[in-house]
Amino acid sequence: MELKVIADAAGAPGGGCASSGCGAGGDKLAHLPEAIRAKINNHPCFSEDAHHHYARMHVAVAPACNIQCHYCNRKYDCSNESRPGVVSEVLTPEQAVKKVIAVAAAIPQMTVLGIAGPGDPLANPQRTLETFRQLSENAPDIKLCVSTNGLALPGLVDEICKHNIEHVTITINCVDPDVGAKIYPWIFWNNRRVTGRKAAEILIEQQQKGLEMLVARGVLVKVNSVLIPGVNAEHLKEVSRVVKAKGAFLHNVMPLIAEPEHGTFYGMMGQRGPTNEELSALQDACAGDMAMMRHCRQCRADAVGMLGEDRGDEFTLDKIAEQDVDYAAAMARRAEVHAAIEASRTAQRRQSSETFVSIAALTRRRPARPEPRPVLMAVATMGGGVINQHFGHAREFLVYEASTNDVRFIGHRKVDLYCSGDETCGDGESVLAKTIRVLDGCEVVLCSRIGYEPWGQLEAAGIVPNGEHAMEPIEDAVAAVYREMDEAGLLDRPDGAMHRMSA
Amino acid sequence: MAFKIIEGCVNCWACLPLCPSEAIREALPHFMIDARACTECEGDFADPQCASICPIEGVILDGLGVPVNPPGSLTGIPPDRWAEIRTQIQAR
Ligand code: SF4
Ligand code: SF4
Ligand code: SF4
């Protein structure tokens, strides 16, 4: 029950100061006990900084599911963990293990293997646990994690602990069965289909019990919630409070994605997803309660690679079948690469703290001025913590909030969730228009380069493109641009009044 | 008498491991029930297992050829109330 410490350290209920301005600094995990920080230091899904440097991978071994969520179309991957609309090739545990070992050898940055579907991993316990068993035996340097809707969790906690799985993600959308009845039409429980409020009641009970059991055994638990406007938006604050009290160490609120063409119940019935503002506001509200994770990209369950890239094509079954990996040698090489990454992270951290000091110094010199307003900036990056992506190639942007106190990571904005990412997917015109809509609220976009055409349109939309900080560490560059804006007197006016740096 | 899986099944695997008679086979374009092996779960479970976990309406027929999960039964909304519910949801 050591994890209780987290709750206390995060502040009294409702009284948190994690929203902007309290000067807590960039590291949202700073309040966690040392043992937990060490565990998640190089976990790309849990540490804001680590996801620039390390990669996670998922394998699809678990096709079946034991509940129905209204935001899910069961032709596709589980939308609790992954974006809908992508069908995974279901692997046997043996195929999955072979694939993981091939990827780990080729991409040493890959530190985490997760099983997240396409259905519910714990509704397929034999397949899931067999995969974990073989991996912990053959590739002990890979961290294992599993995501679940929680229904079958209490019965499998002991099994999970046996395989020494470090992290479990539970999707918890509600703690009130009346709310749950609007999200889950039925569950399969004790060999029967159970519907309505009763179904939600059983599911919630199992989720909470599973969470408590895992925490009691020292397993890290992350909670995911899907924000559904008009259904659980307000209620998620209560969810956040409850899961914190029980010892979950991170709460990740994801937006509902519902379009008619996905064929989900919500999509077909016209349930809307949250706006970027609604999502941020809720994340802020919950952040007062506990560490929120904002960099979740709702990654695809079978994606391979870093920061939104997908190198899955390099590791298809026929390609890995030919490979015979010497994992002992690969493991030695992986250890070297990890050491090099850690060295460069330490160096980057030192650099950025100097930048923070200089911004603070700037405000101290002019104490009479009112506090400059914070600014949102979007960044195009392919990883490594630096600005290194061409605007036109970016399919997602990292959004940062710069203020006089710090540069704070706010979240990801995806340009086209259903776009395959190559140039052939739709005409440039509409992709650009969509990008501009997605960047709503940002005043600057930082990228390595940008074409003439999008430059003009971005400016017209009140977003200033900036390619002057290519290859610089993100937080330094954001801080520098913020300082320039401040010096140019652009930050005195109230939020929203300023739209352009030039003209 | 035997149950039957028909077109519309999304090959989600949920039913297959639950069948007490091992009557369900992975197949394309959709999973199949071996009519000779299916016992309708008699003697094993109160409810036929495949039809109790299947997420798709209309794709499992009982021994009389009647869909066990008719339209609306899995979303929880009777077909004649769809319009009404849709209006409610769109107002959110
Ligand atoms: S748990 Fe995942 S696979 Fe199951 S219904 Fe919900 S979203 Fe779909
Ligand atoms: S009704 Fe029972 S015995 Fe028949 S196929 Fe379905 S699960 Fe198997
Ligand atoms: S549960 Fe239904 S949809 Fe899934 S494989 Fe069986 S018959 Fe097909």
JSON list of N, CA, C and O and ligand atoms in Angstrom, two decimals, chain A residues 64-69 71-74 76-81 118-120 149 184, ligand 1:
[
{"chain": "A", "resi": 64, "resn": "ALA", "atom": "N", "xyz": [-10.70, -11.61, -28.75]},
{"chain": "A", "resi": 64, "resn": "ALA", "atom": "CA", "xyz": [-12.05, -11.64, -28.20]},
{"chain": "A", "resi": 64, "resn": "ALA", "atom": "C", "xyz": [-12.29, -10.54, -27.17]},
{"chain": "A", "resi": 64, "resn": "ALA", "atom": "O", "xyz": [-11.35, -10.02, -26.58]},
{"chain": "A", "resi": 65, "resn": "CYS", "atom": "N", "xyz": [-13.55, -10.19, -26.96]},
{"chain": "A", "resi": 65, "resn": "CYS", "atom": "CA", "xyz": [-13.88, -9.26, -25.89]},
{"chain": "A", "resi": 65, "resn": "CYS", "atom": "C", "xyz": [-15.09, -9.76, -25.13]},
{"chain": "A", "resi": 65, "resn": "CYS", "atom": "O", "xyz": [-15.90, -10.51, -25.66]},
{"chain": "A", "resi": 66, "resn": "ASN", "atom": "N", "xyz": [-15.17, -9.34, -23.87]},
{"chain": "A", "resi": 66, "resn": "ASN", "atom": "CA", "xyz": [-16.24, -9.83, -23.01]},
{"chain": "A", "resi": 66, "resn": "ASN", "atom": "C", "xyz": [-17.24, -8.75, -22.60]},
{"chain": "A", "resi": 66, "resn": "ASN", "atom": "O", "xyz": [-18.06, -8.96, -21.72]},
{"chain": "A", "resi": 67, "resn": "ILE", "atom": "N", "xyz": [-17.11, -7.56, -23.20]},
{"chain": "A", "resi": 67, "resn": "ILE", "atom": "CA", "xyz": [-18.10, -6.51, -22.94]},
{"chain": "A", "resi": 67, "resn": "ILE", "atom": "C", "xyz": [-18.38, -5.79, -24.26]},
{"chain": "A", "resi": 67, "resn": "ILE", "atom": "O", "xyz": [-17.73, -6.06, -25.27]},
{"chain": "A", "resi": 68, "resn": "GLN", "atom": "N", "xyz": [-19.32, -4.88, -24.25]},
{"chain": "A", "resi": 68, "resn": "GLN", "atom": "CA", "xyz": [-19.50, -3.99, -25.40]},
{"chain": "A", "resi": 68, "resn": "GLN", "atom": "C", "xyz": [-19.47, -2.55, -24.91]},
{"chain": "A", "resi": 68, "resn": "GLN", "atom": "O", "xyz": [-20.18, -2.19, -23.97]},
{"chain": "A", "resi": 69, "resn": "CYS", "atom": "N", "xyz": [-18.63, -1.75, -25.57]},
{"chain": "A", "resi": 69, "resn": "CYS", "atom": "CA", "xyz": [-18.61, -0.31, -25.31]},
{"chain": "A", "resi": 69, "resn": "CYS", "atom": "C", "xyz": [-19.31, 0.38, -26.48]},
{"chain": "A", "resi": 69, "resn": "CYS", "atom": "O", "xyz": [-19.11, -0.02, -27.62]},
{"chain": "A", "resi": 71, "resn": "TYR", "atom": "N", "xyz": [-18.60, 2.99, -27.90]},
{"chain": "A", "resi": 71, "resn": "TYR", "atom": "CA", "xyz": [-17.71, 3.68, -28.84]},
{"chain": "A", "resi": 71, "resn": "TYR", "atom": "C", "xyz": [-16.88, 2.69, -29.64]},
{"chain": "A", "resi": 71, "resn": "TYR", "atom": "O", "xyz": [-15.90, 3.07, -30.27]},
{"chain": "A", "resi": 72, "resn": "CYS", "atom": "N", "xyz": [-17.26, 1.44, -29.59]},
{"chain": "A", "resi": 72, "resn": "CYS", "atom": "CA", "xyz": [-16.45, 0.42, -30.25]},
{"chain": "A", "resi": 72, "resn": "CYS", "atom": "C", "xyz": [-17.21, -0.27, -31.35]},
{"chain": "A", "resi": 72, "resn": "CYS", "atom": "O", "xyz": [-18.38, -0.59, -31.20]},
{"chain": "A", "resi": 73, "resn": "ASN", "atom": "N", "xyz": [-16.53, -0.49, -32.47]},
{"chain": "A", "resi": 73, "resn": "ASN", "atom": "CA", "xyz": [-17.05, -1.35, -33.51]},
{"chain": "A", "resi": 73, "resn": "ASN", "atom": "C", "xyz": [-16.17, -2.58, -33.51]},
{"chain": "A", "resi": 73, "resn": "ASN", "atom": "O", "xyz": [-14.98, -2.51, -33.77]},
{"chain": "A", "resi": 74, "resn": "ARG", "atom": "N", "xyz": [-16.78, -3.71, -33.22]},
{"chain": "A", "resi": 74, "resn": "ARG", "atom": "CA", "xyz": [-15.96, -4.89, -32.97]},
{"chain": "A", "resi": 74, "resn": "ARG", "atom": "C", "xyz": [-15.39, -5.51, -34.23]},
{"chain": "A", "resi": 74, "resn": "ARG", "atom": "O", "xyz": [-14.71, -6.53, -34.16]},
{"chain": "A", "resi": 76, "resn": "TYR", "atom": "N", "xyz": [-13.19, -3.89, -35.57]},
{"chain": "A", "resi": 76, "resn": "TYR", "atom": "CA", "xyz": [-11.88, -3.25, -35.51]},
{"chain": "A", "resi": 76, "resn": "TYR", "atom": "C", "xyz": [-11.24, -3.45, -34.15]},
{"chain": "A", "resi": 76, "resn": "TYR", "atom": "O", "xyz": [-11.79, -4.08, -33.27]},
{"chain": "A", "resi": 77, "resn": "ASP", "atom": "N", "xyz": [-10.07, -2.81, -33.98]},
{"chain": "A", "resi": 77, "resn": "ASP", "atom": "CA", "xyz": [-9.34, -2.92, -32.72]},
{"chain": "A", "resi": 77, "resn": "ASP", "atom": "C", "xyz": [-10.08, -2.28, -31.56]},
{"chain": "A", "resi": 77, "resn": "ASP", "atom": "O", "xyz": [-10.83, -1.33, -31.73]},
{"chain": "A", "resi": 78, "resn": "CYS", "atom": "N", "xyz": [-9.78, -2.77, -30.37]},
{"chain": "A", "resi": 78, "resn": "CYS", "atom": "CA", "xyz": [-10.37, -2.21, -29.15]},
{"chain": "A", "resi": 78, "resn": "CYS", "atom": "C", "xyz": [-10.10, -0.72, -29.08]},
{"chain": "A", "resi": 78, "resn": "CYS", "atom": "O", "xyz": [-8.95, -0.28, -29.10]},
{"chain": "A", "resi": 79, "resn": "SER", "atom": "N", "xyz": [-11.14, 0.06, -28.97]},
{"chain": "A", "resi": 79, "resn": "SER", "atom": "CA", "xyz": [-10.92, 1.51, -28.97]},
{"chain": "A", "resi": 79, "resn": "SER", "atom": "C", "xyz": [-10.60, 2.05, -27.58]},
{"chain": "A", "resi": 79, "resn": "SER", "atom": "O", "xyz": [-10.38, 3.23, -27.42]},
{"chain": "A", "resi": 80, "resn": "ASN", "atom": "N", "xyz": [-10.57, 1.17, -26.59]},
{"chain": "A", "resi": 80, "resn": "ASN", "atom": "CA", "xyz": [-10.11, 1.63, -25.28]},
{"chain": "A", "resi": 80, "resn": "ASN", "atom": "C", "xyz": [-8.64, 2.01, -25.33]},
{"chain": "A", "resi": 80, "resn": "ASN", "atom": "O", "xyz": [-8.18, 2.90, -24.66]},
{"chain": "A", "resi": 81, "resn": "GLU", "atom": "N", "xyz": [-7.87, 1.27, -26.10]},
{"chain": "A", "resi": 81, "resn": "GLU", "atom": "CA", "xyz": [-6.43, 1.50, -26.11]},
{"chain": "A", "resi": 81, "resn": "GLU", "atom": "C", "xyz": [-5.94, 2.04, -27.43]},
{"chain": "A", "resi": 81, "resn": "GLU", "atom": "O", "xyz": [-4.87, 2.59, -27.54]},
{"chain": "A", "resi": 118, "resn": "PRO", "atom": "N", "xyz": [-6.59, -6.94, -30.38]},
{"chain": "A", "resi": 118, "resn": "PRO", "atom": "CA", "xyz": [-7.69, -6.04, -30.73]},
{"chain": "A", "resi": 118, "resn": "PRO", "atom": "C", "xyz": [-8.90, -6.10, -29.80]},
{"chain": "A", "resi": 118, "resn": "PRO", "atom": "O", "xyz": [-9.70, -5.18, -29.80]},
{"chain": "A", "resi": 119, "resn": "GLY", "atom": "N", "xyz": [-9.03, -7.12, -28.99]},
{"chain": "A", "resi": 119, "resn": "GLY", "atom": "CA", "xyz": [-10.15, -7.17, -28.04]},
{"chain": "A", "resi": 119, "resn": "GLY", "atom": "C", "xyz": [-9.65, -6.86, -26.66]},
{"chain": "A", "resi": 119, "resn": "GLY", "atom": "O", "xyz": [-8.84, -5.97, -26.47]},
{"chain": "A", "resi": 120, "resn": "ASP", "atom": "N", "xyz": [-10.11, -7.61, -25.67]},
{"chain": "A", "resi": 120, "resn": "ASP", "atom": "CA", "xyz": [-9.62, -7.40, -24.31]},
{"chain": "A", "resi": 120, "resn": "ASP", "atom": "C", "xyz": [-8.62, -8.50, -23.97]},
{"chain": "A", "resi": 120, "resn": "ASP", "atom": "O", "xyz": [-8.97, -9.68, -23.95]},
{"chain": "A", "resi": 149, "resn": "ASN", "atom": "N", "xyz": [-10.26, -3.87, -19.95]},
{"chain": "A", "resi": 149, "resn": "ASN", "atom": "CA", "xyz": [-11.49, -3.21, -19.52]},
{"chain": "A", "resi": 149, "resn": "ASN", "atom": "C", "xyz": [-11.78, -3.54, -18.05]},
{"chain": "A", "resi": 149, "resn": "ASN", "atom": "O", "xyz": [-12.69, -2.96, -17.46]},
{"chain": "A", "resi": 184, "resn": "TYR", "atom": "N", "xyz": [-22.03, 1.20, -21.58]},
{"chain": "A", "resi": 184, "resn": "TYR", "atom": "CA", "xyz": [-21.90, -0.24, -21.82]},
{"chain": "A", "resi": 184, "resn": "TYR", "atom": "C", "xyz": [-23.27, -0.89, -21.94]},
{"chain": "A", "resi": 184, "resn": "TYR", "atom": "O", "xyz": [-23.97, -1.01, -20.93]},
{"chain": "C", "resi": 1, "resn": "SF4", "atom": "S1", "xyz": [-13.29, -3.31, -24.26]},
{"chain": "C", "resi": 1, "resn": "SF4", "atom": "FE1", "xyz": [-12.31, -2.69, -26.20]},
{"chain": "C", "resi": 1, "resn": "SF4", "atom": "S2", "xyz": [-12.83, -4.36, -27.66]},
{"chain": "C", "resi": 1, "resn": "SF4", "atom": "FE2", "xyz": [-14.18, -4.55, -25.89]},
{"chain": "C", "resi": 1, "resn": "SF4", "atom": "S3", "xyz": [-16.02, -3.45, -26.53]},
{"chain": "C", "resi": 1, "resn": "SF4", "atom": "FE3", "xyz": [-14.77, -2.01, -25.33]},
{"chain": "C", "resi": 1, "resn": "SF4", "atom": "S4", "xyz": [-13.54, -0.91, -26.81]},
{"chain": "C", "resi": 1, "resn": "SF4", "atom": "FE4", "xyz": [-14.37, -2.74, -27.85]}
]
